[in-house]
Amino acid sequence: MSEAFYLPRGEGRYLPTEHTAGPWSPDSQHFGPPSALLVRELESIPAAREMLLGRVTVEILGPAPLTELTVRAGLERPGRSVELLSAELAAGGRVVAKASGWRFATSDTTEVAEGSAAPLAPVEDCPPADWPATWNDGYLKAMEWRKISGRVTDPGPAAVWARQRVPLVDGEKPSPLQRLFTVADSGNGTSNRLDMREWLFINAELTVHVHREPVGEWIGLDADTVLGPQGLGTATSRLHDTTGQVGTGAQALLVRARPDGRPAAGQSRS
């Protein structure tokens, strides 16, 4: 694979490639690459000092088609120690996603750093992960996946390693946070508690809290899903690099029985 997820067209415009296509429909993107593209735009906003995005929320307003996208970002609230940034992603004049990010001034807190989850099993000890044969290749094939625990076809928690086979934007090396967000939206697909042939569990957003920038190409996703009694749920993920936890992700889910009880082309916006 020589292509990237996106081909730059200048002036904030990007053309998605087939590598962005989600597992549920070849016409809609998995929201990992669009989330990373929004983070890339947030990272491009100049800072007066050393700062790091500590929280990013991506609001998914609709499917992201495999057509030209326009991305823009701005500084909503400047500050000495904390700043609020925003970005939006549009297709054909329609905004399909918005992102807000809190950017914090960094400092050395190595001596008091604690509370992270234990490191995941080493990548080299994990076999390739498998996916249902009916899922589209696109994004899934553009990533390399390793199984740590559980299976996406079985109910309950599951954990995987993932790394990009292609760059986010053609001709660029993705930043550590861009790599993180390319994977982070996969929590509700990695861990589920329902038969996807009978149920929908659609995520309307993705929120990631960052403890530190990940190191290396591999991102670990240790995911679990909680379902409530009123059609709502949450998929939560501990996000890792090969040395330990780097952050936490969460997705708010709409849980609903399929109206016809049959598999559908579009499982989720991701």
GROMACS .gro file of C-alpha atoms in nm:
model
  270
    1MET     CA    1   0.000   0.000   0.000
    2SER     CA    2   0.157   0.327  -0.112
    3GLU     CA    3  -0.141   0.559  -0.070
    4ALA     CA    4  -0.239   0.742   0.245
    5PHE     CA    5  -0.577   0.784   0.410
    6TYR     CA    6  -0.597   1.133   0.256
    7LEU     CA    7  -0.449   1.310  -0.045
    8PRO     CA    8  -0.394   1.685   0.013
    9ARG     CA    9  -0.558   1.920  -0.237
   10GLY     CA   10  -0.447   2.251  -0.085
   11GLU     CA   11  -0.633   2.523   0.103
   12GLY     CA   12  -0.759   2.284   0.372
   13ARG     CA   13  -0.902   2.034   0.124
   14TYR     CA   14  -0.836   1.657   0.136
   15LEU     CA   15  -0.947   1.368  -0.081
   16PRO     CA   16  -1.018   1.044   0.111
   17THR     CA   17  -0.886   0.721  -0.039
   18GLU     CA   18  -1.051   0.380  -0.022
   19HIS     CA   19  -0.841   0.311   0.289
   20THR     CA   20  -1.078   0.530   0.493
   21ALA     CA   21  -1.388   0.320   0.413
   22GLY     CA   22  -1.552   0.178   0.725
   23PRO     CA   23  -1.638  -0.188   0.784
   24TRP     CA   24  -2.014  -0.126   0.759
   25SER     CA   25  -2.034   0.057   0.424
   26PRO     CA   26  -1.787   0.121   0.140
   27ASP     CA   27  -1.944   0.467   0.094
   28SER     CA   28  -1.877   0.603   0.446
   29GLN     CA   29  -1.550   0.650   0.630
   30HIS     CA   30  -1.454   0.484   0.954
   31PHE     CA   31  -1.429   0.782   1.190
   32GLY     CA   32  -1.073   0.702   1.300
   33PRO     CA   33  -0.907   0.881   1.005
   34PRO     CA   34  -1.144   1.185   1.015
   35SER     CA   35  -1.084   1.218   1.391
   36ALA     CA   36  -0.708   1.214   1.331
   37LEU     CA   37  -0.746   1.470   1.051
   38LEU     CA   38  -0.931   1.702   1.292
   39VAL     CA   39  -0.654   1.655   1.550
   40ARG     CA   40  -0.395   1.734   1.284
   41GLU     CA   41  -0.576   2.063   1.223
   42LEU     CA   42  -0.589   2.141   1.597
   43GLU     CA   43  -0.216   2.069   1.625
   44SER     CA   44  -0.146   2.317   1.343
   45ILE     CA   45  -0.271   2.612   1.553
   46PRO     CA   46   0.039   2.800   1.677
   47ALA     CA   47   0.113   2.804   2.051
   48ALA     CA   48   0.323   3.061   2.235
   49ARG     CA   49   0.475   2.793   2.460
   50GLU     CA   50   0.514   2.415   2.485
   51MET     CA   51   0.158   2.278   2.501
   52LEU     CA   52  -0.023   1.946   2.452
   53LEU     CA   53  -0.382   1.855   2.374
   54GLY     CA   54  -0.516   1.700   2.695
   55ARG     CA   55  -0.875   1.641   2.590
   56VAL     CA   56  -1.037   1.621   2.248
   57THR     CA   57  -1.405   1.556   2.178
   58VAL     CA   58  -1.520   1.475   1.825
   59GLU     CA   59  -1.893   1.527   1.768
   60ILE     CA   60  -2.011   1.308   1.479
   61LEU     CA   61  -2.288   1.498   1.301
   62GLY     CA   62  -2.332   1.254   1.015
   63PRO     CA   63  -2.154   1.002   0.793
   64ALA     CA   64  -1.829   1.118   0.633
   65PRO     CA   65  -1.849   1.031   0.261
   66LEU     CA   66  -1.553   0.931   0.047
   67THR     CA   67  -1.561   1.268  -0.128
   68GLU     CA   68  -1.348   1.580  -0.088
   69LEU     CA   69  -1.338   1.717   0.267
   70THR     CA   70  -1.262   2.065   0.395
   71VAL     CA   71  -1.103   2.111   0.739
   72ARG     CA   72  -1.056   2.431   0.937
   73ALA     CA   73  -0.965   2.515   1.295
   74GLY     CA   74  -0.932   2.812   1.527
   75LEU     CA   75  -0.841   2.929   1.875
   76GLU     CA   76  -1.159   2.977   2.078
   77ARG     CA   77  -1.009   3.079   2.414
   78PRO     CA   78  -0.644   3.179   2.442
   79GLY     CA   79  -0.464   3.150   2.774
   80ARG     CA   80  -0.126   3.126   2.943
   81SER     CA   81  -0.175   2.771   3.073
   82VAL     CA   82  -0.498   2.641   2.917
   83GLU     CA   83  -0.648   2.709   2.573
   84LEU     CA   84  -0.966   2.594   2.401
   85LEU     CA   85  -0.939   2.504   2.032
   86SER     CA   86  -1.204   2.402   1.779
   87ALA     CA   87  -1.216   2.245   1.434
   88GLU     CA   88  -1.475   2.129   1.186
   89LEU     CA   89  -1.488   1.886   0.896
   90ALA     CA   90  -1.721   1.947   0.600
   91ALA     CA   91  -1.817   1.755   0.286
   92GLY     CA   92  -2.005   1.923   0.003
   93GLY     CA   93  -2.075   2.225   0.222
   94ARG     CA   94  -2.224   2.010   0.501
   95VAL     CA   95  -2.043   1.989   0.835
   96VAL     CA   96  -2.007   1.620   0.924
   97ALA     CA   97  -1.799   1.655   1.242
   98LYS     CA   98  -1.680   1.913   1.492
   99ALA     CA   99  -1.396   1.886   1.741
  100SER     CA  100  -1.310   2.078   2.055
  101GLY     CA  101  -0.978   2.044   2.230
  102TRP     CA  102  -0.831   2.171   2.556
  103ARG     CA  103  -0.461   2.244   2.516
  104PHE     CA  104  -0.248   2.259   2.831
  105ALA     CA  105   0.095   2.404   2.903
  106THR     CA  106   0.331   2.114   2.976
  107SER     CA  107   0.564   2.074   3.274
  108ASP     CA  108   0.776   1.797   3.426
  109THR     CA  109   0.559   1.587   3.661
  110THR     CA  110   0.758   1.266   3.626
  111GLU     CA  111   0.811   1.234   4.002
  112VAL     CA  112   0.437   1.227   4.078
  113ALA     CA  113   0.311   1.037   3.772
  114GLU     CA  114   0.103   0.734   3.884
  115GLY     CA  115  -0.230   0.555   3.845
  116SER     CA  116  -0.186   0.420   3.491
  117ALA     CA  117  -0.310   0.075   3.401
  118ALA     CA  118  -0.059  -0.208   3.372
  119PRO     CA  119   0.109  -0.243   3.031
  120LEU     CA  120  -0.062  -0.467   2.777
  121ALA     CA  121   0.088  -0.793   2.651
  122PRO     CA  122   0.386  -0.734   2.418
  123VAL     CA  123   0.293  -0.696   2.051
  124GLU     CA  124   0.529  -0.976   1.945
  125ASP     CA  125   0.338  -1.221   2.169
  126CYS     CA  126   0.000  -1.140   2.010
  127PRO     CA  127  -0.138  -1.318   1.700
  128PRO     CA  128  -0.310  -1.137   1.412
  129ALA     CA  129  -0.666  -1.032   1.495
  130ASP     CA  130  -0.953  -1.158   1.281
  131TRP     CA  131  -1.272  -0.981   1.173
  132PRO     CA  132  -1.608  -1.100   1.034
  133ALA     CA  133  -1.578  -1.187   0.665
  134THR     CA  134  -1.875  -0.961   0.584
  135TRP     CA  135  -1.696  -0.645   0.701
  136ASN     CA  136  -1.544  -0.418   0.433
  137ASP     CA  137  -1.166  -0.411   0.408
  138GLY     CA  138  -1.094  -0.036   0.367
  139TYR     CA  139  -0.981   0.097   0.703
  140LEU     CA  140  -0.939  -0.249   0.854
  141LYS     CA  141  -0.689  -0.354   0.587
  142ALA     CA  142  -0.506  -0.020   0.605
  143MET     CA  143  -0.424  -0.103   0.969
  144GLU     CA  144  -0.229  -0.396   1.112
  145TRP     CA  145  -0.416  -0.562   1.400
  146ARG     CA  146  -0.299  -0.796   1.675
  147LYS     CA  147  -0.529  -0.974   1.919
  148ILE     CA  148  -0.452  -0.934   2.291
  149SER     CA  149  -0.770  -1.071   2.450
  150GLY     CA  150  -1.134  -1.135   2.358
  151ARG     CA  151  -1.273  -1.127   2.004
  152VAL     CA  152  -1.484  -0.871   1.821
  153THR     CA  153  -1.728  -1.149   1.731
  154ASP     CA  154  -1.779  -1.248   2.097
  155PRO     CA  155  -1.963  -1.039   2.359
  156GLY     CA  156  -1.761  -0.873   2.632
  157PRO     CA  157  -1.434  -0.683   2.675
  158ALA     CA  158  -1.161  -0.712   2.414
  159ALA     CA  159  -0.815  -0.569   2.359
  160VAL     CA  160  -0.611  -0.523   2.041
  161TRP     CA  161  -0.292  -0.367   1.914
  162ALA     CA  162  -0.312  -0.160   1.594
  163ARG     CA  163  -0.075   0.039   1.376
  164GLN     CA  164  -0.113   0.225   1.049
  165ARG     CA  165   0.008   0.067   0.729
  166VAL     CA  166  -0.040   0.400   0.547
  167PRO     CA  167   0.021   0.765   0.647
  168LEU     CA  168  -0.269   0.986   0.750
  169VAL     CA  169  -0.187   1.247   0.483
  170ASP     CA  170   0.017   1.159   0.177
  171GLY     CA  171   0.380   1.266   0.210
  172GLU     CA  172   0.364   1.323   0.588
  173LYS     CA  173   0.464   1.125   0.894
  174PRO     CA  174   0.169   1.123   1.139
  175SER     CA  175   0.223   1.281   1.480
  176PRO     CA  176   0.188   1.068   1.796
  177LEU     CA  177  -0.160   1.207   1.868
  178GLN     CA  178  -0.269   1.155   1.508
  179ARG     CA  179  -0.173   0.786   1.542
  180LEU     CA  180  -0.369   0.767   1.867
  181PHE     CA  181  -0.688   0.912   1.720
  182THR     CA  182  -0.669   0.695   1.409
  183VAL     CA  183  -0.729   0.399   1.644
  184ALA     CA  184  -0.932   0.549   1.932
  185ASP     CA  185  -1.270   0.544   1.754
  186SER     CA  186  -1.256   0.163   1.727
  187GLY     CA  187  -1.365   0.097   2.088
  188ASN     CA  188  -1.728   0.014   2.014
  189GLY     CA  189  -1.625  -0.216   1.729
  190THR     CA  190  -1.360  -0.395   1.933
  191SER     CA  191  -1.583  -0.455   2.237
  192ASN     CA  192  -1.956  -0.519   2.212
  193ARG     CA  193  -2.219  -0.712   2.404
  194LEU     CA  194  -2.481  -0.755   2.132
  195ASP     CA  195  -2.528  -0.953   1.813
  196MET     CA  196  -2.467  -0.690   1.545
  197ARG     CA  197  -2.701  -0.880   1.312
  198GLU     CA  198  -2.988  -0.787   1.543
  199TRP     CA  199  -2.876  -0.466   1.714
  200LEU     CA  200  -2.735  -0.123   1.631
  201PHE     CA  201  -2.491   0.047   1.870
  202ILE     CA  202  -2.406   0.378   1.705
  203ASN     CA  203  -2.153   0.618   1.854
  204ALA     CA  204  -2.242   0.986   1.827
  205GLU     CA  205  -1.909   1.113   1.961
  206LEU     CA  206  -1.558   1.026   2.071
  207THR     CA  207  -1.385   1.181   2.372
  208VAL     CA  208  -1.018   1.113   2.447
  209HIS     CA  209  -0.831   1.229   2.758
  210VAL     CA  210  -0.455   1.222   2.704
  211HIS     CA  211  -0.203   1.153   2.984
  212ARG     CA  212   0.101   1.174   2.758
  213GLU     CA  213   0.195   1.144   2.394
  214PRO     CA  214   0.232   0.783   2.274
  215VAL     CA  215   0.571   0.656   2.162
  216GLY     CA  216   0.615   0.436   1.856
  217GLU     CA  217   0.375   0.310   1.589
  218TRP     CA  218   0.163   0.065   1.790
  219ILE     CA  219  -0.149   0.179   1.975
  220GLY     CA  220  -0.319  -0.057   2.220
  221LEU     CA  221  -0.693  -0.041   2.275
  222ASP     CA  222  -0.835  -0.219   2.582
  223ALA     CA  223  -1.210  -0.176   2.545
  224ASP     CA  224  -1.530  -0.257   2.730
  225THR     CA  225  -1.893  -0.163   2.670
  226VAL     CA  226  -2.170  -0.092   2.922
  227LEU     CA  227  -2.534  -0.101   2.807
  228GLY     CA  228  -2.812   0.072   2.998
  229PRO     CA  229  -3.185  -0.014   3.009
  230GLN     CA  230  -3.305   0.291   2.812
  231GLY     CA  231  -3.130   0.261   2.477
  232LEU     CA  232  -2.802   0.420   2.584
  233GLY     CA  233  -2.454   0.279   2.632
  234THR     CA  234  -2.088   0.370   2.667
  235ALA     CA  235  -1.782   0.212   2.511
  236THR     CA  236  -1.473   0.292   2.719
  237SER     CA  237  -1.113   0.225   2.618
  238ARG     CA  238  -0.780   0.242   2.796
  239LEU     CA  239  -0.534   0.360   2.531
  240HIS     CA  240  -0.174   0.238   2.537
  241ASP     CA  241   0.159   0.245   2.362
  242THR     CA  242   0.406  -0.041   2.406
  243THR     CA  243   0.533   0.104   2.737
  244GLY     CA  244   0.199   0.166   2.912
  245GLN     CA  245  -0.123   0.365   2.924
  246VAL     CA  246  -0.131   0.700   2.744
  247GLY     CA  247  -0.497   0.799   2.781
  248THR     CA  248  -0.862   0.704   2.802
  249GLY     CA  249  -1.131   0.708   2.534
  250ALA     CA  250  -1.511   0.698   2.557
  251GLN     CA  251  -1.797   0.686   2.307
  252ALA     CA  252  -2.163   0.757   2.382
  253LEU     CA  253  -2.378   0.492   2.212
  254LEU     CA  254  -2.733   0.481   2.080
  255VAL     CA  255  -2.850   0.122   2.130
  256ARG     CA  256  -3.146   0.005   1.922
  257ALA     CA  257  -3.286  -0.319   1.779
  258ARG     CA  258  -3.264  -0.337   1.403
  259PRO     CA  259  -3.611  -0.263   1.264
  260ASP     CA  260  -3.605  -0.557   1.025
  261GLY     CA  261  -3.391  -0.794   1.232
  262ARG     CA  262  -3.155  -0.838   0.937
  263PRO     CA  263  -2.791  -0.736   0.883
  264ALA     CA  264  -2.765  -0.387   0.734
  265ALA     CA  265  -2.496  -0.217   0.530
  266GLY     CA  266  -2.453   0.063   0.785
  267GLN     CA  267  -2.389  -0.051   1.141
  268SER     CA  268  -2.246   0.272   1.271
  269ARG     CA  269  -2.117   0.610   1.174
  270SER     CA  270  -1.766   0.481   1.246
   0.00000   0.00000   0.00000
